Every structure is written in structure tokens, then in C-alpha cells.
XYZ file of C-alpha atoms in Angstrom:
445
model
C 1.533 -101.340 4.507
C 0.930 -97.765 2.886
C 3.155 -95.362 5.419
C 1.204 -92.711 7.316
C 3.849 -89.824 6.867
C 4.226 -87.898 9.720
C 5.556 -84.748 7.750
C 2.065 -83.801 6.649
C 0.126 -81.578 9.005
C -2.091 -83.166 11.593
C -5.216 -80.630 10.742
C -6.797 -78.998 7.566
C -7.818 -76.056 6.571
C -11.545 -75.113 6.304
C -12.493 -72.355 3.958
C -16.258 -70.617 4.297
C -17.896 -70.014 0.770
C -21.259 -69.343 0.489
C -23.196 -71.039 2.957
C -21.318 -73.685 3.259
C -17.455 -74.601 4.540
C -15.620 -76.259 2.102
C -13.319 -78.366 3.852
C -9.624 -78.314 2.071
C -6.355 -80.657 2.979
C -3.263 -78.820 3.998
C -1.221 -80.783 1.103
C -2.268 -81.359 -2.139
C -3.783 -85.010 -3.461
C -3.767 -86.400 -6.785
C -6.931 -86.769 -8.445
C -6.749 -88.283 -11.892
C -9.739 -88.956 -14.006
C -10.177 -92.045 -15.976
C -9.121 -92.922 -19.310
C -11.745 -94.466 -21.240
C -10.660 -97.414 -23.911
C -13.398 -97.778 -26.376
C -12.319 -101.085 -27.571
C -11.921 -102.474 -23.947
C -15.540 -101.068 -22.951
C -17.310 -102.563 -25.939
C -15.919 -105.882 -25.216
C -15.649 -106.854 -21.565
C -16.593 -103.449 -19.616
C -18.987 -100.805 -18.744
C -19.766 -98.030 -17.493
C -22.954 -96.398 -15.460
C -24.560 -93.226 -14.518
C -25.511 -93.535 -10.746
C -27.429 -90.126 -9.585
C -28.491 -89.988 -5.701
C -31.702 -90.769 -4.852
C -32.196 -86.536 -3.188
C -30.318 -85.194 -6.721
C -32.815 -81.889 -7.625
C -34.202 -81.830 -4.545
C -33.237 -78.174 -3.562
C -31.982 -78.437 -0.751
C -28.758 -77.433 1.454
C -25.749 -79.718 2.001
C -26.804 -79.923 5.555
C -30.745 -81.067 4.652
C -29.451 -83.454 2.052
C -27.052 -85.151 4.818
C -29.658 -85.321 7.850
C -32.403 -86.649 4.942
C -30.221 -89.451 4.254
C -29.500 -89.934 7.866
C -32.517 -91.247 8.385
C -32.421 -93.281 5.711
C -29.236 -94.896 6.637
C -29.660 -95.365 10.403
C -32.938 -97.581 9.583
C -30.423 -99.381 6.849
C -27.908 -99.456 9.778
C -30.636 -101.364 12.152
C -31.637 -103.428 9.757
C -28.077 -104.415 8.597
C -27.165 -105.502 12.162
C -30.528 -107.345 12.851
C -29.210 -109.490 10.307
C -25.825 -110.046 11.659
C -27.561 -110.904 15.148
C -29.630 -113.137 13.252
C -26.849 -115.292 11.791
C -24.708 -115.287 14.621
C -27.708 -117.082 16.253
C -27.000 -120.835 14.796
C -30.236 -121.991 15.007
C -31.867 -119.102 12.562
C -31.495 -119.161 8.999
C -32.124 -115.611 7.718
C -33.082 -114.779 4.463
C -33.616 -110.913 4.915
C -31.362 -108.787 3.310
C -30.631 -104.871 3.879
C -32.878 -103.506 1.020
C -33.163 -99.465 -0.173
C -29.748 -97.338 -0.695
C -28.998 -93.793 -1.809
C -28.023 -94.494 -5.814
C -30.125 -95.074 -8.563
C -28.343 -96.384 -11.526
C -29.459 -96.337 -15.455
C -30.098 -99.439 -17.695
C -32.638 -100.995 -19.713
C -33.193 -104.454 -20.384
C -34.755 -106.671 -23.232
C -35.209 -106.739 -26.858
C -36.198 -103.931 -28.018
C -35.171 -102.214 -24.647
C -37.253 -100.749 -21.640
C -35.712 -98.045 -19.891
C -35.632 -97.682 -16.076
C -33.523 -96.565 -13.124
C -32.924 -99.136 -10.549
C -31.001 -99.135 -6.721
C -27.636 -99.530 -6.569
C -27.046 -102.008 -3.539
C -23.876 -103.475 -2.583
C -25.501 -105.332 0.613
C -27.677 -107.597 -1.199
C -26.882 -109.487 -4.796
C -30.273 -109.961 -6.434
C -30.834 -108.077 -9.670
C -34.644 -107.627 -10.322
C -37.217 -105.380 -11.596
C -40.878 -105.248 -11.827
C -42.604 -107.276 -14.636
C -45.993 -107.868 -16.162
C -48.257 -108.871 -15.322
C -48.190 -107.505 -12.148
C -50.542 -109.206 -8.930
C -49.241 -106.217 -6.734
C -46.886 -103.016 -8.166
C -45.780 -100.272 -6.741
C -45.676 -96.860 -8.725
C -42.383 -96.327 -10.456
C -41.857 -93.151 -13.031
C -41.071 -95.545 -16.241
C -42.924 -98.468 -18.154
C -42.987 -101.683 -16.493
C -41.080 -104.304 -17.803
C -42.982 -106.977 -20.306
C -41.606 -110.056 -21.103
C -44.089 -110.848 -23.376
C -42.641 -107.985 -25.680
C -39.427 -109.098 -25.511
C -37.621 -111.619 -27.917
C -34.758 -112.322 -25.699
C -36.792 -113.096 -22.317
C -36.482 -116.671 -21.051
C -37.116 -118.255 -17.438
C -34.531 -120.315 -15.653
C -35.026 -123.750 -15.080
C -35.152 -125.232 -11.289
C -32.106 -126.660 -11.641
C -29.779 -123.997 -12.664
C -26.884 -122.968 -10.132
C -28.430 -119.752 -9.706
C -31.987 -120.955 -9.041
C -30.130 -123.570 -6.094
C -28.382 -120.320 -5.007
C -31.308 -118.546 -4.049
C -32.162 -118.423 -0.109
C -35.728 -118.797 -0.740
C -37.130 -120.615 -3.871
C -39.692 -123.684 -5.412
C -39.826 -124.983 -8.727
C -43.273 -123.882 -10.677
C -45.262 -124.288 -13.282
C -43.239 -121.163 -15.105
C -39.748 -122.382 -13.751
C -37.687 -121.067 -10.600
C -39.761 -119.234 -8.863
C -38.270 -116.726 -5.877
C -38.881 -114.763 -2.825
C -36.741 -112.507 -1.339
C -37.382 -110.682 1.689
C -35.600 -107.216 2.728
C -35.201 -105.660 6.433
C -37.895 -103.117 6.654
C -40.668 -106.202 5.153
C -40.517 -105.011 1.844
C -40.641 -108.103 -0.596
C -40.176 -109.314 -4.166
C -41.811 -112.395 -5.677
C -41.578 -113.681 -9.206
C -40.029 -116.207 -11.318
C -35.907 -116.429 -11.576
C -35.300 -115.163 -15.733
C -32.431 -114.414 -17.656
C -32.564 -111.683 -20.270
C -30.291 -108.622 -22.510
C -29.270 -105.878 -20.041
C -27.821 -102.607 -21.884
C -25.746 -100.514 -20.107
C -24.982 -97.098 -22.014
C -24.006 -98.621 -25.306
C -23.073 -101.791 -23.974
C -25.312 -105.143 -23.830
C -24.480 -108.252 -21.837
C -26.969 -110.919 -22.989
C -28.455 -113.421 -20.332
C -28.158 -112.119 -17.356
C -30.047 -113.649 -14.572
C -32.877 -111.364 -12.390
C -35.921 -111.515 -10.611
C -39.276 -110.890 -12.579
C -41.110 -109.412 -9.913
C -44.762 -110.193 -9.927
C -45.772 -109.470 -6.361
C -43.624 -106.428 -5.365
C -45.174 -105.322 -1.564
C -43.690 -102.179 0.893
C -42.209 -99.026 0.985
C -38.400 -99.435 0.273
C -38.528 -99.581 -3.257
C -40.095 -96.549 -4.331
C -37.125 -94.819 -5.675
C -36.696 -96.771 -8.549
C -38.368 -99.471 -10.617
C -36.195 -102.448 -8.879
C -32.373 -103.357 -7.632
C -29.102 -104.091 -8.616
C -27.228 -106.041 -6.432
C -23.748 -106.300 -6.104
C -22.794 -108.123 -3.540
C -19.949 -111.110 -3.131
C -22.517 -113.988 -3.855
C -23.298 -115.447 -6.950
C -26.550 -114.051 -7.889
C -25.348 -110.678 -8.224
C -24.196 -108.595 -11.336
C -20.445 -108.431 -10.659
C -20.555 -112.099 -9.861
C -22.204 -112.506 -13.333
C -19.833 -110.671 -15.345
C -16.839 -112.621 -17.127
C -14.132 -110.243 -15.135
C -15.528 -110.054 -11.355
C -14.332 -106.715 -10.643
C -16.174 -103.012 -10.004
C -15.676 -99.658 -8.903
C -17.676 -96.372 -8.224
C -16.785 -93.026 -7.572
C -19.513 -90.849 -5.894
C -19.434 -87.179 -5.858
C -20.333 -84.944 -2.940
C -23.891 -85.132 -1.684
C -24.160 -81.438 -2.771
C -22.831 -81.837 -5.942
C -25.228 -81.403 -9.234
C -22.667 -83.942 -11.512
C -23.512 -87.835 -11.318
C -21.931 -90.342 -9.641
C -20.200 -93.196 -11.889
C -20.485 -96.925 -11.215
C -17.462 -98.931 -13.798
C -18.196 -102.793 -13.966
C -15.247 -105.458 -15.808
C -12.454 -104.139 -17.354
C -13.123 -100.698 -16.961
C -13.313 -101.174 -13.347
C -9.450 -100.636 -12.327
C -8.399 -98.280 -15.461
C -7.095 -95.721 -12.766
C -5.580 -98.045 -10.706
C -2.128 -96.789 -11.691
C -2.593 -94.111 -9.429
C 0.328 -93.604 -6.937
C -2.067 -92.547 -3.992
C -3.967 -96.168 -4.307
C -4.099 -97.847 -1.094
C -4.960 -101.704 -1.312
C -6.764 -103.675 1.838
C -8.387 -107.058 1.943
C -11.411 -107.605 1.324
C -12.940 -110.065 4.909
C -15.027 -113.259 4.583
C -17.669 -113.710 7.020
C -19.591 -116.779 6.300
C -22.397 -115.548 7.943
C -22.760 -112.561 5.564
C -20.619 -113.870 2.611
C -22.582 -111.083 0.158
C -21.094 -108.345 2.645
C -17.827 -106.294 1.735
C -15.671 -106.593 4.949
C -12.488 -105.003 6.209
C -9.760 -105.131 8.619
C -9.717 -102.061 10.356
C -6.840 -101.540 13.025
C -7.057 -98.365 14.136
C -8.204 -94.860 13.919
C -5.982 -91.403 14.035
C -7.263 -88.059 14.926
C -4.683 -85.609 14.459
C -1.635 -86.985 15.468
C -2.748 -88.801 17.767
C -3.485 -92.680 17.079
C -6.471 -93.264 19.479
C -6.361 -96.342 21.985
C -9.006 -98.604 20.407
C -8.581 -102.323 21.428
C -7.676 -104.999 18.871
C -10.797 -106.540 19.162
C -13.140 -103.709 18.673
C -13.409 -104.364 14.546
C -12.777 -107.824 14.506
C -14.949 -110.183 13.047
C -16.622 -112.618 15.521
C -16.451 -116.513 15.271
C -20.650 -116.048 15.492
C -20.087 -114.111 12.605
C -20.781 -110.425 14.240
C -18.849 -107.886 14.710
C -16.663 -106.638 12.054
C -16.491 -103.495 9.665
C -18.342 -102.937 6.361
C -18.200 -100.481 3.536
C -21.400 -99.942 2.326
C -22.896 -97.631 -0.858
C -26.189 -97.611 0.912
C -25.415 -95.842 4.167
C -24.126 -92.361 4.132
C -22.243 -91.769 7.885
C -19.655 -93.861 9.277
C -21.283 -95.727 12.120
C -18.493 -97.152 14.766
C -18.762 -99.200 17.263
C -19.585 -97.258 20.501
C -16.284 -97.430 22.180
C -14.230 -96.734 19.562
C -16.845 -93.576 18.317
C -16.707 -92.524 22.154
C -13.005 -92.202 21.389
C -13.289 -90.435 18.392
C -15.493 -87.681 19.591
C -13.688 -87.398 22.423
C -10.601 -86.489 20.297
C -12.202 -84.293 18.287
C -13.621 -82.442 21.076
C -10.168 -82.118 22.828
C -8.541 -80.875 19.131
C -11.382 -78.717 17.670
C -10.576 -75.328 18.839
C -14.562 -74.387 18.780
C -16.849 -75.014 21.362
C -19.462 -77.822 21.588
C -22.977 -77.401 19.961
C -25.400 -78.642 22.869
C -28.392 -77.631 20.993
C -29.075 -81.204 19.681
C -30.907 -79.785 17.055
C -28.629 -81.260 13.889
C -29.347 -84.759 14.891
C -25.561 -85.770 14.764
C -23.639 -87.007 17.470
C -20.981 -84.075 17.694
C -21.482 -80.389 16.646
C -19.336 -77.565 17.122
C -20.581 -74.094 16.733
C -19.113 -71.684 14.452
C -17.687 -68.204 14.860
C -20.316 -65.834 13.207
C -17.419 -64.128 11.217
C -15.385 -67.011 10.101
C -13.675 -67.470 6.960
C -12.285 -70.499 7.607
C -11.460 -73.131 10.280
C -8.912 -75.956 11.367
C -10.350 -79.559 11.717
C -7.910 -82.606 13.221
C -6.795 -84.608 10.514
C -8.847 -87.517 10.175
C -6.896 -91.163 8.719
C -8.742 -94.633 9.034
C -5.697 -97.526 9.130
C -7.282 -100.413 7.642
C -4.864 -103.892 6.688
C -2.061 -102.767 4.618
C -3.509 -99.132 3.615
C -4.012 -95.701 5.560
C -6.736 -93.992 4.236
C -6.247 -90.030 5.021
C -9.769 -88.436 4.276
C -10.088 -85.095 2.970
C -11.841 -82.915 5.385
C -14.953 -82.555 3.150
C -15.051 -86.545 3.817
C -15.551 -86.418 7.675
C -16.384 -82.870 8.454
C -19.698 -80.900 7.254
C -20.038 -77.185 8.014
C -22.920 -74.993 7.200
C -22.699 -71.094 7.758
C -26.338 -70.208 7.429
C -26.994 -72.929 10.615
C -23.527 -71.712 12.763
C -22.448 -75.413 13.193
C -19.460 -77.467 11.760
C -20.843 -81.712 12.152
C -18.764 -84.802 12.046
C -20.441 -86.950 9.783
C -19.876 -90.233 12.181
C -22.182 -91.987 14.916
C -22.366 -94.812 16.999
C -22.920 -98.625 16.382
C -23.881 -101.596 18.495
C -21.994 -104.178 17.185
C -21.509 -103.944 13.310
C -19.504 -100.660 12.060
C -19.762 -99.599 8.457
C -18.202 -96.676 6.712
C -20.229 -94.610 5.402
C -20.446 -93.182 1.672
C -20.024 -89.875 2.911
C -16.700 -90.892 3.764
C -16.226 -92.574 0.364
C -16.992 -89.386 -1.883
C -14.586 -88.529 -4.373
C -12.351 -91.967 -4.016
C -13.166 -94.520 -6.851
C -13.726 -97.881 -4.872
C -12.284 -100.813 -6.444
C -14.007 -104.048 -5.441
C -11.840 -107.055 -7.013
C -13.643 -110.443 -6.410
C -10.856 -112.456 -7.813
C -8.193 -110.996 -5.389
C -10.668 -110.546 -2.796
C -9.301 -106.533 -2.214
C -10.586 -103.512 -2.071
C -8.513 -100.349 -3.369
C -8.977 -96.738 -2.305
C -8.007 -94.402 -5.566
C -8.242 -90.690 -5.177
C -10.269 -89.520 -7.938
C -12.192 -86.666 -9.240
C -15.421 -88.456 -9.695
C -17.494 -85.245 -11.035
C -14.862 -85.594 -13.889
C -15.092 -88.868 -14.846
């Protein structure tokens, strides 16, 4: 197990710039970019521009983060209405999460249609919209014909990926799918396989959804979704060398984000600051990425959260997952209560009871602050400590007087958040079922 080294300081140092307070860690943290191997990409590996789905939008650190609150306590609900659903034996559910805060690039078919498309790694169907189209919703590119495109072909009812489906029939066209998300939204269309390019790089028959009948309001970021999830439908589960990683910059920041799929996927795994931890298996939500989390520091002080509070259920919920599609951390509530109750008793600021942020814990900041201390914040998860940079945990905003941990409350499920995942490249391995945490620069990549 990675050692949490107790001869690092137990708080870090945050700096006011501008508007905002840049949060900064008391010791310094390796950050290596990735080597890129031509060769290697060409041949078994990728790699993709992910930009976030508020990117231009104009607005403050603080806007962009309570904008994609929203988005990610409805992804929240609807991720643990499934878990309650499964845990319920008699209830098959076939609703997945649906929506997310990255858009990635690709195009598809011969000659290729660009589009941008969500990045989801709660759900594993890949599809997009396709002529001709019963009901579309608007999206800013071309929508995908088949008709125009000499590598196209439709899978037959009995292919592995048709039976893996949760909702199919066999039609006049082929395999023919439905697949329902949490907030009703729905895609229906016939199960295809076709050229996907991504950059430079094509990977010929890869199976998606040609979505005919395309109905609700989660989708309208981007002209369909990429799922990459643990089962066998999605696109990491369809590549040669199951493995991928992303690294995603701060909410604030103008770069892109970077998604790295095969062999390109661990190239800075070398790094001497990776921490490894299993990935979980919960039969009830096998595409999920679970962890073991077993316990929480704050400061220096290793908070008393029962055993039991992350563990996965025999029912199948409980548990902790990480998740590209939420942005806060949400804990469950007893260990969160614990948590803010920590920070409250370390912060050295007094309490924002204003409400008006719409976070669970605000402090209010000193008018003529330069800079302020925040507790050290390290999540212990099986066989890695994982000490976030303050920037990771803590968000401070001048021109509003308040400093905000980026966490809530849970009933139930946890996840952590990709605020807490920003500048870490996140290597999901399939084949050794781990995830790895690898400091990284990820607007250098």
C-alpha cells in the first residue's frame, strides 16, 4: 500500500490571483507529460480531444462549477435510482445514467462524417444519430448516413454483441436496439458496425447504435455517446488492448482535456507518484468503475468512518464510483457529515451561512487576503493514498468572498467526482481490473 508520509504538511497553501484562489500544495508533485510513440499510436492506440461541455462559455470558475452541479446531482439521482433498482431482485433495469460533462472528437464512415459525441464512462453503448431519422434532435454537425458510406454494415441477431444488449429484437434490417437513459431520454435504431477515425487513426468495424428514433433532452450536447464502461458493448471493451486513460484539465482552464485509448493508454505510467487500486465488481452494475475506499484524512487527522460505510452491498448497493460524468465528490452522508465537520474544526475562516453558493460548506474570505491555509485533503483507497492538490477539493473565488469544498452528500452510492480527478491521468486497465492515479499535467499533454 502507497505510504501516506507523515513528514509532509497537513495543510496547503492558497494563493489569491485575480479573482480567483489558486490553491497550491506545500511540497512539490511531479507532473510529467506524455511521450507520444508514433509507431505505437498508428498501430494499436489513440488518442482524443475531449473539451467540456461549458468550454467558451464566459464564465467564472465559480459559475462553471455550480452549472455543472446541477448537472451532476440529477446524474447523481439517477445513478443511484439504478443501484436501488438492481438491488431489488425482482426488477431488471435497463436504464443507464445518460449525459456527462465531455464531448469527445471522431468521425466515422467511409468517406468520414465529423461529429462530437459524450464521453460516458457509466454506460457502454457507442451510438450516434443516423438517417433517416423518424425523430432527431438538433445537433451542430451533419447527421450520419449510412447510405453514403461504403464501409456501413448492420449486425446480425445473432452476434455476441446484439445478445449483449439489455433491450433488443431481431428485424427486418438486423439487431435492432433500445436503450433507455435515467432522465427518459432514449435511443432506438438498428445494432451496425462501421470505420471510426480517431485523429489520424481508424479502427474498422466497430459496433454502435444507428439511432433512428432519438427522443429527450440529455443529448443535446453532442450528436450521440461514447461509452466506456466495463461491459462488452463499449469502446474500450472493443479495442484489441482493453485499457484507457484521460486526463482532464481544470474546469477553468481554456486547453482540452485528453482521452488515450490502447497502447497509448499507460505511456506515463512510469511515473513514481502512480498509485494503483482495484478496480470492484458489482454484478449488479458490472459497466460501473468501482473502488475500495477505506478511509478519508483531513489534515492529520484520519476521520472515524466505519468499515462499512463504502462497501459494496450483497444487493449490489452501496459502494464507491469514479465517474467522468459527475463533477463533485458525493459521499455517503455519514462519512460527508464527518468531513465537513473536520474541515470546519481546521479551516481557520468562519462559516458562510448565506446558502447562496449552493454547496454544502462555505467559508467566507478575508476581504484583503492574499492567500489562505486549507487542511490537507488524502482519499485512502485499497493499496493507494491519493493526496489531492488543493485546487482538487477546494474552490475559492475573490470577487464572491467565499472559499467552497467541492464535496456533498449521498444516500447510498458515493462517487468521486471529476473535479477531484483534474490534472491526474486515470488509467482504467480492464485486463488487470485496476485503476491507477498518475499525476500529470493534462493541459500539456
Amino acid at each position: 500500500m502507497a505510504s501516506f508520509q507523515q513528514a509532509f504538511s497537513s495543510v496547503v497553501l492558497v494563493v489569491l490571483a485575480v479573482a480567483i484562489l489558486f490553491v497550491t500544495p506545500t511540497f512539490s508533485t511531479s507532473r510529467n507529460a506524455i511521450m507520444k510513440d508514433e509507431k505505437v499510436q498508428k498501430a494499436t492506440g489513440f488518442q482524443v480531444t475531449l473539451k467540456h461541455v461549458d468550454s467558451g462559455s464566459n464564465l467564472t470558475k465559480f459559475e462553471l462549477l455550480q452549472r455543472a452541479m446541477k448537472r451532476g446531482r440529477q446524474r447523481l439521482n439517477r445513478l443511484s435510482a439504478m443501484a436501488l433498482a438492481e438491488s431489488d431482485h425482482d426488477v431488471k433495469s435497463s436504464v443507464h445514467p445518460g449525459n456527462g460533462e465531455f464531448l469527445m472528437q471522431l468521425s466515422m464512415g467511409t468517406p468520414s462524417t465529423a461529429y462530437s459525441a459524450i464521453m460516458d464512462t457509466g454506460s457502454d453503448l457507442i451510438w450516434t444519430q443516423c438517417k433517416p431519422c423518424q425523430q432527431c434532435f438538433d445537433q451542430s454537425t451533419p447527421i450520419f448516413d449510412p447510405r453514403k458510406s461504403s464501409s456501413f454494415s448492420t449486425l446480425s441477431c445473432s452476434s455476441s454483441l446484439c445478445e449483449a444488449l439489455p433491450m433488443s429484437s431481431c428485424g427486418t434490417d438486423g439487431c435492432e436496439y433500445l436503450y433507455t437513459y435515467g432522465d427518459y431520454s432514449t435511443t432506438q435504431g438498428v445494432m451496425a458496425a462501421e470505420t471510426f477515425t480517431f485523429g489520424e487513426v481508424s479502427v474498422p468495424k466497430v459496433a454502435f447504435g444507428c439511432g433512428e428514433d432519438n427522443e429527450g433532452s440529455g443529448f443535446g450536447q453532442g450528436a450521440g455517446l461514447v461509452g466506456l464502461g466495463r461491459g462488452p458493448l463499449s469502446l474500450v471493451s472493443q479495442l484489441d488492448e482493453p485499457k484507457f486513460s484521460y486526463c482532464l484539465t481544470s474546469i477553468d482552464d481554456s486547453s482540452t482535456s485528453t482521452l488515450l485509448m490502447g497502447s497509448l493508454a499507460n505511456a506515463n505510467n512510469s511515473d513514481t507518484a502512480s498509485r494503483t487500486t482495484p478496480l470492484v465488481v458489482n454484478p449488479s452494475q458490472p459497466s460501473f468503475y468501482y473502488l475500495s475506499l477505506e478511509g478519508i484524512t483531513v489534515g492529520g487527522t484520519r476521520l472515524p468512518i466505519k468499515k462499512s460505510t463504502f462497501a459494496l452491498n450483497s444487493d449490489g448497493s452501496g459502494g464507491i464510483i469514479i465517474d467522468s460524468g459527475t463533477t463533485l465528490t458525493y459521499l455517503e452522508k455519514s462519512a460527508f457529515d464527518l468531513v465537513k465537520k473536520e474541515f470546519t474544526s481546521q479551516m481557520k475562516l468562519p462559516v458562510d451561512k448565506s446558502g447562496t453558493s449552493g454547496l454544502d460548506l462555505c467559508f467566507t474570505l478575508p476581504s484583503d487576503a492574499s492567500d489562505i491555509e486549507v487542511p490537507k485533503l488524502v482519499f485512502h483507497f485499497k493499496g493507494a493514498d491519493v493526496d489531492l492538490p488543493g485546487e482538487n477539493y477546494m474552490i475559492a473565488d475573490s470577487s464572491v468572498g467565499l472559499a467552497c469544498l467541492a464535496m456533498g452528500s449521498s444516500s447510498g452510492m458515493s462517487i468521486f467526482g471529476n473535479v477531484q480527478q483534474q490534472n491526474y491521468l486515470l488509467l482504467h486497465d480492464l485486463q488487470k481490473e485496476t485503476l491507477s492515479f498518475i499525476p500529470t499535467k493534462c493541459n500539456q499533454l
